[in-house]
Amino acid sequence: MKALLVRAILAAVAAVAFSPASAQNNTTALPPYVPAYEPRTVDERGQWMEADEDERTLRDSPLVIRDEALNAYVKRVLCSTVGQDRCQGVRIYIVEVPALNASMRPNGAMVVWTGLLLRVRSEAELGAVLGHEFAHFELRHTLNAFKRARSTTDVLAWLSVLGGISNTDTSMNRLLLIGSFYRFSRDQEKEADLLSLKYLAASSYPTIAASQIWQHMMEEADATAAGRKQKSHHRYSAGFFDDHPTDLNRAVYLAEAASKAKGGNDPATAGYQAGIAKFLPLFLADQIKLNDFGGTEYLLGQLASAAGWTGDLLFARAEMYRMRGNPRDLVSAAQFYSDAIKAGYTAPEARRGLGLSLMRSGQVTEAKSALTEYLRLRPDASDAKAIAALLAY
Amino acid sequence: MLRWMCSGLAAVALLFAVPAIAQEKTGNKPGFSLRPGTVHIILMRPTIKVGAQSTGGMFEPNADWTAQARQNIAQALNEAQTSMGNQVTTYEEGESGEGPVASQYAHLFGALADSVIEYQFFRGNRLPTKVRKGTFDWSIGSGVTNLKSLAGADYALFINTYDAYGSTGRKALQIVGLLGGIPVTSGVHWGHAGLIDLKTGELVWLNADRQMGGDVRTPEGAQKRVRELLEGFPGRPTQPAVQASK
C-alpha cells in the first residue's frame, strides 16, 4: 500500500515537473490579439476578468503619464516592431516608476515603466522589450503560468496529505516541483525573447538591439555596485528561484539568434531621443532620487555620449552631486549648475541649486545673487519663504 | 506572475492550520446609534469576486460566477434597502468624475475591514491600542468628506464579498485528509459590510465574517448572503417582519 502511494506520488511529480513550457500552449485556435477577441475557456475568461478589473484601476492611476504625443510615440514603436495587424488592440500605460521594466496583462494591456524609457537608447531597443511583452500576450503566457502554478500546487497538496498519511518523506519531491515551476517561468521568458527577436527580424530595426539592452543592464549593474563599494557578479546560469534567465544568459542567446536573423539597419537612435525629449527631465528627476550614484553617473554618461552634455543632463548631474553633499560634491554641483545655465537650461531651479551649493561652500555673496535671481524668476515658489529667510540671514 | 504560486504555496503551508474559533464578527463605535428614518445612507458599488479553490488552495477566478453574483447581490440589496430603516440610495457618480476615487475607497474599506478582523476581532492578535474595553477606533481618513458625489449623505455603506468554492479536487483532498486525520479546509467565503460616517471618515459599524453562508451564484443564496451581511445593521426597525405581517 505504501509502495503504491509512493509510486503514485512520483508519477504525479514527474508528470508536472517535466512537462515543457510550450506543450500547454494550444488552448484555443485564434491568437488573442485578433479584433474583439473573446476569451474561450473558463480559465482564460477568469484571467481576462481579473485583468479587466486591474486595468480599470490602472487607467485611473495618478502614476500613469497621459501625454498624448508620448503615448502615440511608444505605440508607434510597438507597431513598427510587431506589425500593424498585431498591435492595434494593445493599450499601453506608461507608469512613472524609475526602473527598467514592462509587463503585459493577458487581456492586452501593456504597462511600460518610465525607467525603461530612460534606459533604452533607440527605437530598436524599446521595440525589443515591447515585442517581448507582446510575445507573452500572443503566446498566452499568463494563462499558461496560472495553469502551471495550479497543477504544481495541486500535486504539492497531494504530496503533503499522502506523504503525511503514509509517513513518507516527500521533501525532495516537493523541492523538485517548486524548482520546476521557476524553470517553467524562465523557459517562457526565453520563448518570449526569441519571438520578440523574430518580430524585430521582420521590422526595420536591427535584431542585435535585443542583446545590447542586457549588455547595458550589466554595465549599469557594475557601475551601481562600484558606487556602493560592492562586488558585481554576472552569472550565466539562473538561480533556483529565478523567474527570468540571467542578464548574461539573455545577452548571449539573443546575440547568437541575432547573428542568424539580422533584421533592418536603422535602430532609430535620433528618432528615439526626439521621441522622449519632452519627458527626459522628469525621467532624470525620478532617477536621481534613487540614491544610486554610480548607476546614475553611468546612465548620464551614456546619454551624454549620444547627445552631448545638454542642459537637462547637466542639471540632473548637478542635483545628484548636491544631494550627496560632500564638500567636494558641492563644488562640482555648482560647476554643473553654471554649465547647465550656460548650455541654455532656463528653469529657475538651476539658480536655486547653484545658490544653495555655493551657500554651503561658503561663497555667500555669489550664493545670494543666484538665490535672488531664483526668487525674481519664481516668486511663487513653494520654498520662497525659506529662501527669503536665507537671503536675510 | 508569481503571485499565484506564492498564494498557492502559502495555501499549502496553511493546509493544516486550525481554523480560528471564538472570533468576534461585529463591531460598533461606542455610543453610536441610529434612529430609524433620520439619516441618508449611500450604498457604494459592492466589490465582488467569485471563483473556485483549486486542490492546492489557489484562487481560480470565474467570470460567469462573478457576473451572476454581481447581479444576484445587487437584486438582493435592492430588496433589502426598503427594510433598512433609513433612506438608502445607490451611489451615483453623476458628473463629478469621482467614480475611480470612489472605487479606491471601496478597496480601502476592504483593507480596513481586514485590519479590524485581524487586529481587533481576533482576540489573540489584538493590537495594544485596541485592547481597551469599548474601543472601536478605525477610520478610512477624512479625505472621503471631500467627495462631491457623496455630498448631502450622512453615511456610506460599503460591501465586499470574496468566494472561492472548493473544487472537486479540493473536496477529494479534504476527504482523503479526513481519513488520514489531516484537516484540510475547502472553500473560502469572506464578506464585509461597514458603515462609514461621511462627516469624519470613521468606521461606525462593521460586520465581517470569514465563514459566510449563502451561495451568491443563485438568487436565493445571494438573499441569504445579504441578510447575513446586514445582520445587526444600525437603525433598522426592531421587528420589521412581525410588523409587516400584522
mmCIF file with all atom_site columns, C-alpha atoms in Angstrom, chain A residues 15-21 24 143-153 177 180-181 183-185, chain B residues 5 58:
data_model
loop_
_atom_site.group_PDB
_atom_site.id
_atom_site.type_symbol
_atom_site.label_atom_id
_atom_site.label_alt_id
_atom_site.label_comp_id
_atom_site.label_asym_id
_atom_site.label_entity_id
_atom_site.label_seq_id
_atom_site.pdbx_PDB_ins_code
_atom_site.Cartn_x
_atom_site.Cartn_y
_atom_site.Cartn_z
_atom_site.occupancy
_atom_site.B_iso_or_equiv
_atom_site.pdbx_formal_charge
_atom_site.auth_seq_id
_atom_site.auth_comp_id
_atom_site.auth_asym_id
_atom_site.auth_atom_id
_atom_site.pdbx_PDB_model_num
ATOM 1  C CA . ALA A 1 15  ? 4.105  14.444 -14.962 1.00 0.00 ? 15  ALA A CA 1
ATOM 2  C CA . VAL A 1 16  ? 4.055  18.016 -13.725 1.00 0.00 ? 16  VAL A CA 1
ATOM 3  C CA . ALA A 1 17  ? 7.750  18.723 -13.278 1.00 0.00 ? 17  ALA A CA 1
ATOM 4  C CA . PHE A 1 18  ? 8.893  17.619 -16.691 1.00 0.00 ? 18  PHE A CA 1
ATOM 5  C CA . SER A 1 19  ? 6.139  18.935 -18.963 1.00 0.00 ? 19  SER A CA 1
ATOM 6  C CA . PRO A 1 20  ? 7.652  21.636 -21.192 1.00 0.00 ? 20  PRO A CA 1
ATOM 7  C CA . ALA A 1 21  ? 6.625  25.272 -21.413 1.00 0.00 ? 21  ALA A CA 1
ATOM 8  C CA . GLN A 1 24  ? 0.288  23.778 -22.829 1.00 0.00 ? 24  GLN A CA 1
ATOM 9  C CA . LEU A 1 143 ? -2.753 31.835 -18.591 1.00 0.00 ? 143 LEU A CA 1
ATOM 10 C CA . ASN A 1 144 ? -0.205 29.049 -19.018 1.00 0.00 ? 144 ASN A CA 1
ATOM 11 C CA . ALA A 1 145 ? 1.736  30.138 -15.943 1.00 0.00 ? 145 ALA A CA 1
ATOM 12 C CA . PHE A 1 146 ? -1.516 30.205 -13.974 1.00 0.00 ? 146 PHE A CA 1
ATOM 13 C CA . LYS A 1 147 ? -2.308 26.644 -15.056 1.00 0.00 ? 147 LYS A CA 1
ATOM 14 C CA . ARG A 1 148 ? 1.204  25.527 -14.303 1.00 0.00 ? 148 ARG A CA 1
ATOM 15 C CA . ALA A 1 149 ? 1.133  27.103 -10.841 1.00 0.00 ? 149 ALA A CA 1
ATOM 16 C CA . ARG A 1 150 ? -2.189 25.394 -10.222 1.00 0.00 ? 150 ARG A CA 1
ATOM 17 C CA . SER A 1 151 ? -1.049 21.917 -11.280 1.00 0.00 ? 151 SER A CA 1
ATOM 18 C CA . THR A 1 152 ? 2.158  22.363 -9.292  1.00 0.00 ? 152 THR A CA 1
ATOM 19 C CA . THR A 1 153 ? 0.362  23.371 -6.095  1.00 0.00 ? 153 THR A CA 1
ATOM 20 C CA . LEU A 1 177 ? 8.311  20.620 -8.078  1.00 0.00 ? 177 LEU A CA 1
ATOM 21 C CA . SER A 1 180 ? 10.320 23.080 -11.923 1.00 0.00 ? 180 SER A CA 1
ATOM 22 C CA . PHE A 1 181 ? 7.851  25.946 -11.673 1.00 0.00 ? 181 PHE A CA 1
ATOM 23 C CA . ARG A 1 183 ? 12.305 26.731 -14.623 1.00 0.00 ? 183 ARG A CA 1
ATOM 24 C CA . PHE A 1 184 ? 8.969  26.845 -16.471 1.00 0.00 ? 184 PHE A CA 1
ATOM 25 C CA . SER A 1 185 ? 8.812  30.596 -15.887 1.00 0.00 ? 185 SER A CA 1
ATOM 26 C CA . MET B 2 5   ? 2.488  30.494 -6.898  1.00 0.00 ? 5   MET B CA 1
ATOM 27 C CA . MET B 2 58  ? -5.158 28.664 -5.270  1.00 0.00 ? 58  MET B CA 1
#
